[in-house]
Amino acid sequence: MKGRSYIGVLVLIVCLNSLLVKYHSYFSDEEDKIYIIYTDNTRNNETSLLLHYKSLLQQVTKRHLPKTTLQYYKKSFSGFVAKLTKEEANKMAGLKGVVSVFLNQKSNILTTKSWDFIGLTQYVEREYYESDVVVGVIDSGIWPESSSFDDKGFGPLRTKWNDSCIAFNFSCNRKIIGAKYYLSTSNEPLSQADFESPRDSKGHGTHTASTAAAGNPVTIASMLGLAQGTTRLFWKLNNTLDVRLVKGKIVLCEGKEGVEEAFRVGAIGILMYGPTLPEKPLSYPLPPCFLQTKDVTGIFKYISSTSNPVATILKTYELNDKLAPVVASFSSRGPNTAISEILKPDLTAHGINILVSWPSNLPILDILGETRKSEFNIKSGTSMSCPHESGAAAYVKSFHLTWSPAAILSALMTTAKKMSLDNNRDAEFGYGAGEVDPDKALHPGLVYDADGFLTTAALQLITRDNSSCSEITHALARDLNYPSFALKASHSKQHVSGRFHRTVTNVGTPFSTYRAIVTPPKGLHIYVIPIVLSFTSLGENHTYVVIVDGVLNKSMESASLTWDDGYFKVKAHTVFESGFSVTRQQIRSFLA
């Protein structure tokens, strides 16, 4: 799983992307544009606010003001809307009592672009068969009223679809075509928040389903966001917060632990500092800003220099980071502790700051005192990365209905985008085969297919006795027909030696010849037999052997095997690790 690197000040902002200002125009100048003016919040009643706003307008323009009431705001923030020329807007920004002036415009939340980022653009003409796929989600349920599950544009269900929909407190449509729930066998009573239906009471199932292929695009989607203006700054001392001192102030805290308490006692903003910046923007119940410890010295000096310190938390902005995408620090890493001869993870996909559907009966944050609710939320984690992978797999399946799960996984892995080692020091143990590329996975050239199989443990679950798999068919884990290779040196030795057997199936062009291209690390010898594979038809299979022998110079070494026919490049990643146990920090140091 990976996230984009963010630079700038993190705050909650007013959701301008869906703001529609409606009032009578009172200027005729063609250069007039609509501006949002933020003001201080020192006036408490509506009459004084209106007089203040009109006074500000009179200072920047001599034109006749409208007799009708201006559009103004007083709950979430203090401010009003006016049509001004650019010159008048600049004058307005310099007036006392004005916090900021900015043009009213639509701002699209970038987290809605995750599918575009991996190559699946929404506004591209699609074939009808790309939609003929059913995605199953096993999770905490779903919120059927969410806009992501609107069935507008969907045709009637196929007659062969005969699944049921639990009707109590829940309804299906042509998008959600079936839903069931399962009660725990422990016979424990349901909590007051739970529903005895497929309806989601936790939010997890809703946001994962809306991210995968199950989610419909929503034209206007945003999460709540509020931005405050200039106000007094309060420094949190001795781990205590006095309500009389904090209410209506911006609080300065070390670390993130003081957020909930600051919110509880009435703070309207919070500045946090620590040794490193958060890897991902977090959701807060009040406008936040996070600084590194080295940058907070100036704030301490300022607080000490005045008896009435003030601060402004500005609207957030984002800059592109050329090192992105980056695997998140909390994403699971290899090596595979259960079976070292199977490389894990397989792939990486977006999992940071994803705009998702959210049950409208749940607050957007799980903290005491939070009451805000929204149809959408912003989430991060494996639960966000997995739906992107699932959606990509469903997309490939829509083009290749006869492909097995193993073939689809192979297509996704061998066509994945290469990720930079500069900012992903765990290499394949961090990102696997690379960043998923659904569009390229439609045409992989060759696939590593596999049939279903049973282990001894699975067999005993069926037979309910001590049946075991035949020793005659016993095979090594490294010979699983997987689109990657992994080998671990025995014990503390640096010497590795072994062989892999693989079978590839031609799904590219009928007459094709592939040549093996190997990139081995220094000190290791990798042989491929045969080195050339020739196909005369689609669906034709060929088996080859990879022989490895040599000495590791590091605790982890990377290599690759690519089958190339001049058009298709089918790449399988290879990882070798030493026989002794190493920590992630040690792996990074060896790779440095």
XYZ file of C-alpha atoms in Angstrom:
592
model
C 0.000 0.000 0.000
C 1.286 3.430 -0.793
C 0.475 7.067 -0.272
C 1.358 10.343 -1.823
C 3.750 12.632 0.053
C 2.115 15.875 1.180
C 3.869 19.219 1.650
C 2.256 22.217 3.324
C -0.033 22.983 6.189
C -2.737 20.474 6.994
C -6.090 21.983 7.963
C -9.762 21.322 7.660
C -11.168 23.662 5.024
C -14.562 24.845 3.899
C -15.884 22.535 1.204
C -15.942 25.060 -1.608
C -16.199 22.447 -4.289
C -19.943 22.150 -3.739
C -20.669 25.733 -2.680
C -23.319 27.396 -4.849
C -23.809 31.057 -4.107
C -27.261 32.264 -5.128
C -28.327 35.876 -4.906
C -29.243 38.736 -7.241
C -26.352 40.355 -9.079
C -26.003 44.006 -8.287
C -23.022 44.939 -10.426
C -22.915 45.052 -14.196
C -19.143 45.166 -14.704
C -18.117 42.190 -16.826
C -14.898 41.874 -14.822
C -16.748 41.275 -11.574
C -16.219 37.874 -9.993
C -17.569 36.190 -6.907
C -15.258 36.318 -3.872
C -15.489 34.724 -0.451
C -14.433 37.123 2.308
C -13.396 35.671 5.691
C -13.690 38.104 8.598
C -12.898 37.995 12.303
C -15.569 36.623 14.618
C -15.750 39.392 17.233
C -19.368 40.284 16.475
C -21.928 37.990 18.011
C -25.314 39.105 16.687
C -26.677 39.063 13.171
C -27.366 42.797 12.936
C -23.828 43.820 13.824
C -22.472 41.267 11.335
C -24.549 42.713 8.468
C -23.526 46.269 9.316
C -19.895 45.223 9.470
C -20.070 43.502 6.081
C -21.750 46.502 4.430
C -19.175 48.830 5.990
C -16.388 46.766 4.489
C -18.025 46.889 1.050
C -18.447 50.652 1.249
C -14.715 51.025 1.860
C -13.760 49.311 -1.386
C -16.500 50.406 -3.811
C -18.657 53.474 -4.368
C -21.225 51.559 -6.353
C -24.786 51.134 -5.096
C -25.199 48.285 -2.648
C -28.180 45.983 -3.086
C -31.273 46.440 -1.010
C -31.589 42.674 -0.646
C -29.758 40.828 2.138
C -26.218 39.719 1.312
C -25.191 36.076 1.477
C -23.334 35.743 4.751
C -22.043 33.080 7.144
C -21.952 33.060 10.910
C -21.924 29.438 12.160
C -19.011 27.577 10.670
C -17.034 30.749 10.028
C -17.561 34.494 9.828
C -17.700 35.940 6.352
C -19.767 36.931 3.354
C -19.959 36.744 -0.435
C -19.619 39.665 -2.826
C -19.076 40.364 -6.490
C -15.907 42.415 -6.821
C -13.342 43.395 -9.369
C -9.807 42.140 -8.795
C -8.736 45.618 -7.638
C -11.613 45.806 -5.155
C -10.808 42.328 -3.849
C -7.201 43.366 -3.234
C -8.394 46.444 -1.313
C -10.758 44.271 0.713
C -7.916 41.930 1.706
C -6.039 44.845 3.284
C -8.867 46.080 5.512
C -8.827 45.654 9.265
C -11.064 42.786 10.343
C -10.657 40.876 7.059
C -8.836 37.564 7.451
C -8.641 36.530 3.791
C -10.255 37.070 0.402
C -10.249 34.408 -2.274
C -12.061 33.681 -5.494
C -15.056 31.357 -5.297
C -14.120 28.358 -7.408
C -14.586 24.641 -7.604
C -11.808 22.671 -5.902
C -11.717 18.955 -6.630
C -10.445 16.718 -3.847
C -7.410 14.890 -5.216
C -8.176 11.657 -3.392
C -10.977 11.060 -5.900
C -8.268 10.649 -8.554
C -6.785 7.391 -7.280
C -8.308 5.370 -10.124
C -7.020 7.914 -12.656
C -3.572 7.624 -11.093
C -3.415 3.891 -11.766
C -4.698 4.253 -15.323
C -8.475 3.781 -15.114
C -9.890 7.152 -16.151
C -13.629 7.581 -15.606
C -14.414 9.648 -18.687
C -13.330 7.156 -21.317
C -15.730 5.340 -23.602
C -16.095 1.823 -22.248
C -17.356 -1.393 -23.771
C -20.535 -2.924 -22.395
C -18.783 -6.077 -21.194
C -16.583 -4.097 -18.792
C -19.595 -3.781 -16.456
C -20.749 -7.389 -16.557
C -18.907 -8.424 -13.384
C -20.213 -9.177 -9.900
C -17.980 -8.163 -6.981
C -18.490 -9.893 -3.637
C -17.680 -8.039 -0.405
C -17.448 -9.797 2.970
C -17.285 -7.069 5.595
C -19.259 -5.220 8.272
C -22.161 -4.554 5.876
C -23.112 -1.723 3.551
C -25.130 1.518 3.648
C -27.459 1.112 0.629
C -28.612 4.750 0.532
C -25.086 6.000 -0.257
C -24.716 7.776 -3.612
C -21.903 5.361 -4.480
C -24.456 2.566 -4.742
C -26.952 4.408 -6.931
C -28.061 2.126 -9.784
C -28.724 4.885 -12.299
C -27.605 3.760 -15.759
C -27.643 0.054 -14.919
C -29.772 -2.266 -17.013
C -31.935 -5.123 -15.745
C -30.260 -8.038 -13.961
C -29.599 -11.188 -15.911
C -32.201 -13.862 -15.436
C -29.574 -16.351 -14.225
C -28.870 -14.170 -11.189
C -30.988 -15.624 -8.407
C -29.352 -14.380 -5.217
C -31.530 -12.962 -2.468
C -31.621 -9.652 -0.627
C -32.534 -9.503 3.047
C -35.466 -7.095 3.001
C -35.733 -6.000 6.662
C -34.425 -2.443 7.049
C -32.537 -2.875 3.787
C -33.221 -2.694 0.067
C -31.261 -3.827 -2.980
C -31.240 -2.358 -6.473
C -29.471 -2.961 -9.771
C -26.144 -1.985 -8.166
C -26.400 -3.855 -4.871
C -27.860 -7.053 -6.314
C -27.712 -9.262 -3.237
C -27.067 -8.950 0.482
C -27.029 -11.366 3.399
C -25.898 -11.209 6.989
C -24.635 -13.886 9.352
C -25.102 -13.867 13.098
C -22.300 -14.978 15.381
C -22.523 -18.553 16.600
C -21.651 -17.372 20.120
C -25.309 -16.377 20.663
C -24.219 -13.040 22.077
C -26.918 -10.331 21.847
C -26.499 -7.591 19.260
C -25.224 -4.250 20.499
C -27.545 -1.267 20.318
C -25.576 0.079 17.346
C -25.850 -3.132 15.307
C -28.583 -3.966 12.804
C -30.033 -7.416 12.302
C -29.601 -6.962 8.569
C -26.789 -6.348 6.048
C -26.878 -2.647 6.980
C -23.474 -1.334 8.066
C -23.199 -0.110 11.669
C -19.437 0.500 11.685
C -18.648 2.119 8.336
C -15.898 -0.298 7.314
C -17.865 -2.322 4.786
C -19.355 0.799 3.233
C -16.066 2.552 2.597
C -14.296 -0.569 1.257
C -17.165 -1.442 -1.105
C -17.349 2.108 -2.468
C -13.618 2.034 -3.256
C -13.655 -1.247 -5.178
C -15.599 -1.881 -8.369
C -18.752 -1.838 -6.260
C -18.590 1.958 -5.984
C -20.365 4.218 -8.482
C -18.687 7.555 -9.305
C -20.328 10.518 -7.523
C -20.264 13.853 -9.344
C -20.130 16.102 -6.266
C -18.478 14.342 -3.350
C -16.681 15.965 -0.456
C -16.037 15.532 3.231
C -16.864 18.140 5.814
C -14.218 20.799 6.302
C -14.115 24.031 8.264
C -11.440 26.747 8.318
C -11.197 29.394 10.991
C -9.613 32.843 10.815
C -7.147 34.664 13.052
C -7.529 34.123 16.780
C -5.544 34.089 19.987
C -2.965 31.408 20.586
C -2.881 29.361 23.801
C 0.084 27.255 24.863
C -0.722 23.946 26.529
C 1.273 23.729 29.790
C 1.771 20.941 32.338
C -0.597 18.604 30.454
C -3.632 20.533 31.653
C -6.192 22.595 29.792
C -8.231 25.252 31.584
C -11.599 25.711 29.877
C -11.614 29.427 30.748
C -8.290 29.948 28.982
C -8.694 27.592 26.041
C -12.245 28.178 24.814
C -12.196 30.045 21.512
C -8.397 29.796 21.206
C -5.850 27.964 19.070
C -3.839 25.563 21.252
C -0.171 24.602 20.862
C 0.562 21.003 21.925
C 3.466 18.594 21.741
C 2.341 15.499 19.852
C -1.170 14.548 18.783
C -2.483 13.295 22.122
C -4.010 16.634 23.149
C -6.426 16.962 20.227
C -9.439 15.320 21.831
C -9.016 17.230 25.086
C -8.572 20.546 23.263
C -11.736 19.854 21.287
C -13.639 18.928 24.447
C -12.871 22.194 26.225
C -13.775 24.409 23.279
C -10.542 25.160 21.380
C -11.148 26.230 17.781
C -7.779 25.168 16.372
C -4.657 23.242 17.323
C -0.950 23.472 16.450
C 0.961 20.241 17.069
C 4.665 19.554 16.856
C 6.921 16.523 16.932
C 10.223 15.143 15.607
C 8.695 14.091 12.272
C 5.689 15.122 10.222
C 2.742 12.690 10.031
C 2.997 10.360 7.063
C -0.645 10.912 6.220
C -3.007 13.810 6.905
C -5.244 12.741 9.765
C -8.819 13.762 10.432
C -9.319 16.142 13.320
C -12.436 17.654 14.890
C -10.960 21.179 14.632
C -8.552 22.941 12.238
C -5.044 21.524 12.815
C -1.479 22.262 11.812
C 1.503 19.960 12.442
C 5.078 21.239 12.636
C 8.423 19.569 13.106
C 10.135 20.280 16.412
C 12.963 22.095 14.656
C 10.472 24.554 13.147
C 8.541 25.397 16.325
C 11.331 27.424 17.985
C 10.147 30.619 16.306
C 6.635 30.121 17.658
C 7.936 29.765 21.210
C 9.900 32.988 20.811
C 6.841 34.791 19.482
C 4.632 33.564 22.343
C 7.197 34.774 24.845
C 7.426 38.192 23.201
C 3.792 39.252 23.570
C 0.974 39.021 26.076
C -1.597 38.525 23.320
C -0.230 36.103 20.684
C -2.404 35.486 17.631
C -2.286 32.811 14.932
C -3.915 32.001 11.612
C -4.410 28.489 10.232
C -4.443 28.824 6.476
C -6.212 26.798 3.848
C -4.275 23.657 2.943
C -2.618 23.114 -0.409
C -0.754 20.249 -2.023
C 2.462 20.064 -4.004
C 3.426 17.172 -6.255
C 6.236 15.037 -4.859
C 8.398 13.461 -7.553
C 9.297 10.598 -5.201
C 5.660 9.464 -4.991
C 4.281 6.836 -4.950
C 5.750 5.682 -1.656
C 4.920 2.576 0.376
C 3.377 3.684 3.678
C 5.383 2.931 6.805
C 2.471 1.017 8.360
C 1.991 -1.205 5.301
C 2.854 -4.867 5.862
C 6.285 -5.938 4.676
C 8.062 -9.128 3.744
C 9.812 -11.442 4.000
C 7.157 -14.121 4.186
C 7.625 -15.584 7.683
C 5.317 -18.534 6.990
C 6.780 -19.693 3.663
C 9.985 -17.917 2.705
C 9.912 -19.371 -0.814
C 6.815 -17.374 -1.790
C 7.460 -13.657 -2.172
C 5.123 -11.339 -0.284
C 3.610 -8.829 -0.759
C 2.334 -9.423 -4.290
C 1.456 -5.875 -5.362
C 0.897 -2.386 -4.069
C -2.009 0.012 -4.625
C -3.396 3.242 -3.219
C -4.362 3.221 0.425
C -3.802 6.780 1.717
C -6.432 9.551 1.919
C -9.146 7.897 -0.168
C -12.514 9.651 -0.414
C -15.103 6.979 0.370
C -18.777 6.526 1.153
C -19.760 6.629 4.807
C -22.944 5.690 6.731
C -24.874 8.891 7.260
C -25.841 7.864 10.808
C -22.228 7.701 12.042
C -19.994 10.648 13.002
C -16.974 11.082 10.735
C -14.572 10.722 13.694
C -14.679 8.226 16.544
C -13.916 10.645 19.369
C -15.888 11.925 22.317
C -18.003 14.955 21.433
C -17.817 14.508 17.659
C -21.270 15.032 16.130
C -20.515 15.927 12.513
C -21.906 13.501 9.947
C -21.380 13.183 6.230
C -22.191 10.867 3.355
C -18.459 10.698 2.646
C -15.264 10.318 4.644
C -11.509 10.160 4.005
C -9.854 6.897 5.026
C -6.423 5.265 4.891
C -5.129 1.747 5.463
C -4.995 -1.748 4.020
C -8.785 -1.605 3.770
C -8.333 1.111 1.154
C -5.528 -0.581 -0.784
C -7.272 -3.958 -1.032
C -10.413 -2.585 -2.771
C -8.256 -0.955 -5.438
C -6.602 -4.324 -6.073
C -9.985 -6.074 -6.052
C -11.416 -3.544 -8.487
C -8.419 -4.038 -10.774
C -8.892 -7.818 -10.672
C -12.605 -7.446 -11.483
C -11.702 -5.148 -14.381
C -9.344 -7.755 -15.853
C -11.976 -10.459 -15.298
C -14.542 -8.454 -17.314
C -12.308 -8.831 -20.400
C -11.205 -12.425 -19.729
C -14.177 -14.289 -18.287
C -12.479 -17.710 -18.471
C -9.306 -16.684 -16.651
C -8.681 -18.231 -13.252
C -7.831 -16.129 -10.158
C -4.216 -17.265 -10.546
C -4.080 -16.028 -14.153
C -5.539 -12.662 -13.161
C -3.030 -12.296 -10.317
C -0.244 -13.193 -12.719
C -1.377 -10.552 -15.215
C -1.485 -7.880 -12.505
C 1.939 -8.800 -11.131
C 3.914 -9.188 -14.370
C 2.624 -5.869 -15.761
C 2.946 -3.802 -12.549
C 4.719 -0.439 -12.736
C 8.256 -0.254 -11.431
C 8.613 1.680 -8.191
C 11.592 3.786 -7.227
C 14.047 2.349 -4.724
C 15.052 5.869 -3.657
C 12.038 6.249 -1.396
C 11.082 2.574 -0.994
C 14.114 1.102 0.706
C 12.447 -2.248 1.477
C 12.354 -2.964 -2.281
C 10.244 -6.047 -3.168
C 9.636 -6.711 0.516
C 7.755 -3.407 0.519
C 6.034 -3.153 -2.848
C 6.146 -6.708 -4.255
C 5.946 -6.661 -8.045
C 5.225 -2.921 -8.047
C 2.290 -0.555 -8.527
C -0.812 -2.125 -10.022
C -1.605 -1.111 -13.632
C -5.099 -2.468 -14.497
C -5.113 -1.299 -18.108
C -1.769 -2.905 -18.934
C -2.809 -6.110 -17.146
C -5.427 -6.726 -19.835
C -2.642 -7.801 -22.214
C 0.110 -9.579 -20.248
C 1.370 -11.807 -23.103
C 2.011 -14.819 -20.853
C 0.372 -15.863 -17.574
C 1.426 -18.179 -14.773
C -1.764 -20.181 -14.245
C -2.573 -22.627 -11.449
C -5.339 -25.075 -10.642
C -7.014 -25.374 -7.279
C -5.367 -27.612 -4.695
C -5.887 -29.000 -1.183
C -3.411 -29.125 1.661
C -3.480 -31.903 4.260
C -5.159 -29.550 6.732
C -7.852 -28.583 4.216
C -8.407 -32.227 3.300
C -8.981 -33.147 6.958
C -11.588 -30.396 7.274
C -13.565 -32.155 4.554
C -13.026 -35.803 5.531
C -13.135 -35.208 9.313
C -10.386 -37.824 9.786
C -6.587 -38.086 9.602
C -6.432 -38.278 5.818
C -3.272 -36.829 4.344
C -2.058 -35.823 0.935
C -0.071 -38.476 -0.896
C 3.687 -38.228 -0.357
C 4.093 -39.105 -4.022
C 2.588 -35.736 -5.007
C 4.598 -33.832 -2.412
C 6.075 -30.677 -3.949
C 8.214 -27.804 -2.796
C 6.571 -24.454 -2.088
C 9.031 -22.774 -4.459
C 7.508 -24.790 -7.335
C 4.067 -23.232 -6.916
C 3.409 -21.701 -10.341
C 3.747 -18.178 -8.996
C 4.792 -15.104 -11.071
C 7.743 -14.420 -8.731
C 10.653 -16.275 -7.158
C 12.043 -16.285 -3.618
C 14.863 -18.270 -2.073
C 16.388 -18.165 1.389
C 19.894 -19.323 2.298
C 19.992 -22.133 4.844
C 20.911 -21.277 8.444
C 23.540 -18.527 8.744
C 25.217 -19.247 5.422
C 25.284 -16.687 2.623
C 25.308 -19.374 -0.063
C 22.058 -19.968 -1.933
C 21.339 -22.781 -4.317
C 18.100 -24.096 -5.746
C 15.888 -24.569 -8.760
C 12.371 -23.473 -9.674
C 9.912 -25.023 -12.096
C 7.403 -22.779 -13.877
C 4.796 -23.124 -16.623
C 3.573 -20.187 -18.697
C 0.467 -19.987 -20.877
C 0.349 -17.951 -24.074
C -2.435 -15.310 -24.015
C -0.717 -12.806 -26.331
C -0.394 -13.632 -30.028
C -0.642 -17.133 -31.581
C 2.799 -17.178 -33.214
C 5.372 -15.736 -30.833
C 8.879 -16.425 -29.576
C 10.014 -15.245 -26.151
C 13.614 -14.937 -24.998
C 14.644 -14.921 -21.342
C 16.393 -11.794 -20.055
C 17.955 -12.157 -16.608
C 19.335 -9.373 -14.393
C 21.253 -11.168 -11.604
C 22.968 -9.442 -8.673
C 26.729 -9.611 -8.323
C 27.941 -12.983 -7.021
C 24.871 -14.965 -8.103
C 24.463 -17.109 -11.205
C 20.961 -17.554 -12.624
C 20.365 -20.004 -15.468
C 17.102 -20.410 -17.424
C 16.442 -23.667 -19.331
C 15.355 -23.344 -22.080
C 16.276 -19.753 -22.775
C 13.779 -19.491 -25.670
C 10.057 -20.373 -25.674
C 8.197 -20.609 -29.006
C 4.391 -20.693 -29.274
C 2.178 -21.494 -32.250
C -1.269 -20.991 -30.671
C -3.120 -19.210 -27.884
C -3.531 -21.287 -24.738
C -0.348 -23.230 -25.449
C 1.811 -24.035 -22.395
C 5.573 -24.246 -21.990
C 7.577 -25.212 -18.910
C 10.992 -23.903 -17.986
C 13.460 -24.271 -15.108
C 15.401 -21.582 -13.247
C 18.636 -22.644 -11.518
C 20.237 -20.366 -8.931
C 23.660 -20.721 -7.343
C 25.996 -18.261 -5.669
C 26.848 -16.162 -2.623
C 24.832 -13.240 -1.231
C 26.696 -9.997 -0.645
C 23.775 -8.513 1.322
C 21.029 -9.821 3.543
C 18.648 -9.259 0.628
C 19.364 -9.301 -3.098
C 16.966 -8.505 -5.939
C 16.919 -9.913 -9.458
C 14.410 -10.325 -12.252
C 13.512 -12.638 -15.135
C 11.734 -11.107 -18.130
C 10.321 -13.053 -21.084
C 10.454 -10.719 -24.082
C 9.019 -11.331 -27.575
C 9.695 -7.792 -28.815
C 6.231 -6.571 -27.822
C 5.221 -8.187 -24.536
C 7.594 -8.029 -21.587
C 6.572 -10.527 -18.916
C 8.554 -9.704 -15.778
C 8.869 -11.929 -12.706
C 10.614 -10.454 -9.662
C 13.170 -12.558 -7.790
C 14.361 -12.059 -4.212
C 17.093 -13.868 -2.307
C 17.599 -13.481 1.430
C 20.273 -14.686 3.836
C 19.631 -17.534 6.248
C 19.826 -15.526 9.472
C 16.974 -13.422 10.818
C 17.158 -9.722 10.002
C 15.096 -6.733 11.041
C 13.576 -4.284 8.595
C 16.115 -1.660 9.708
C 18.950 -4.080 8.936
C 17.537 -4.755 5.475
C 17.407 -1.020 4.811
C 20.977 -0.551 5.999
C 22.214 -3.286 3.692
C 20.334 -1.721 0.784
C 21.744 1.755 1.517
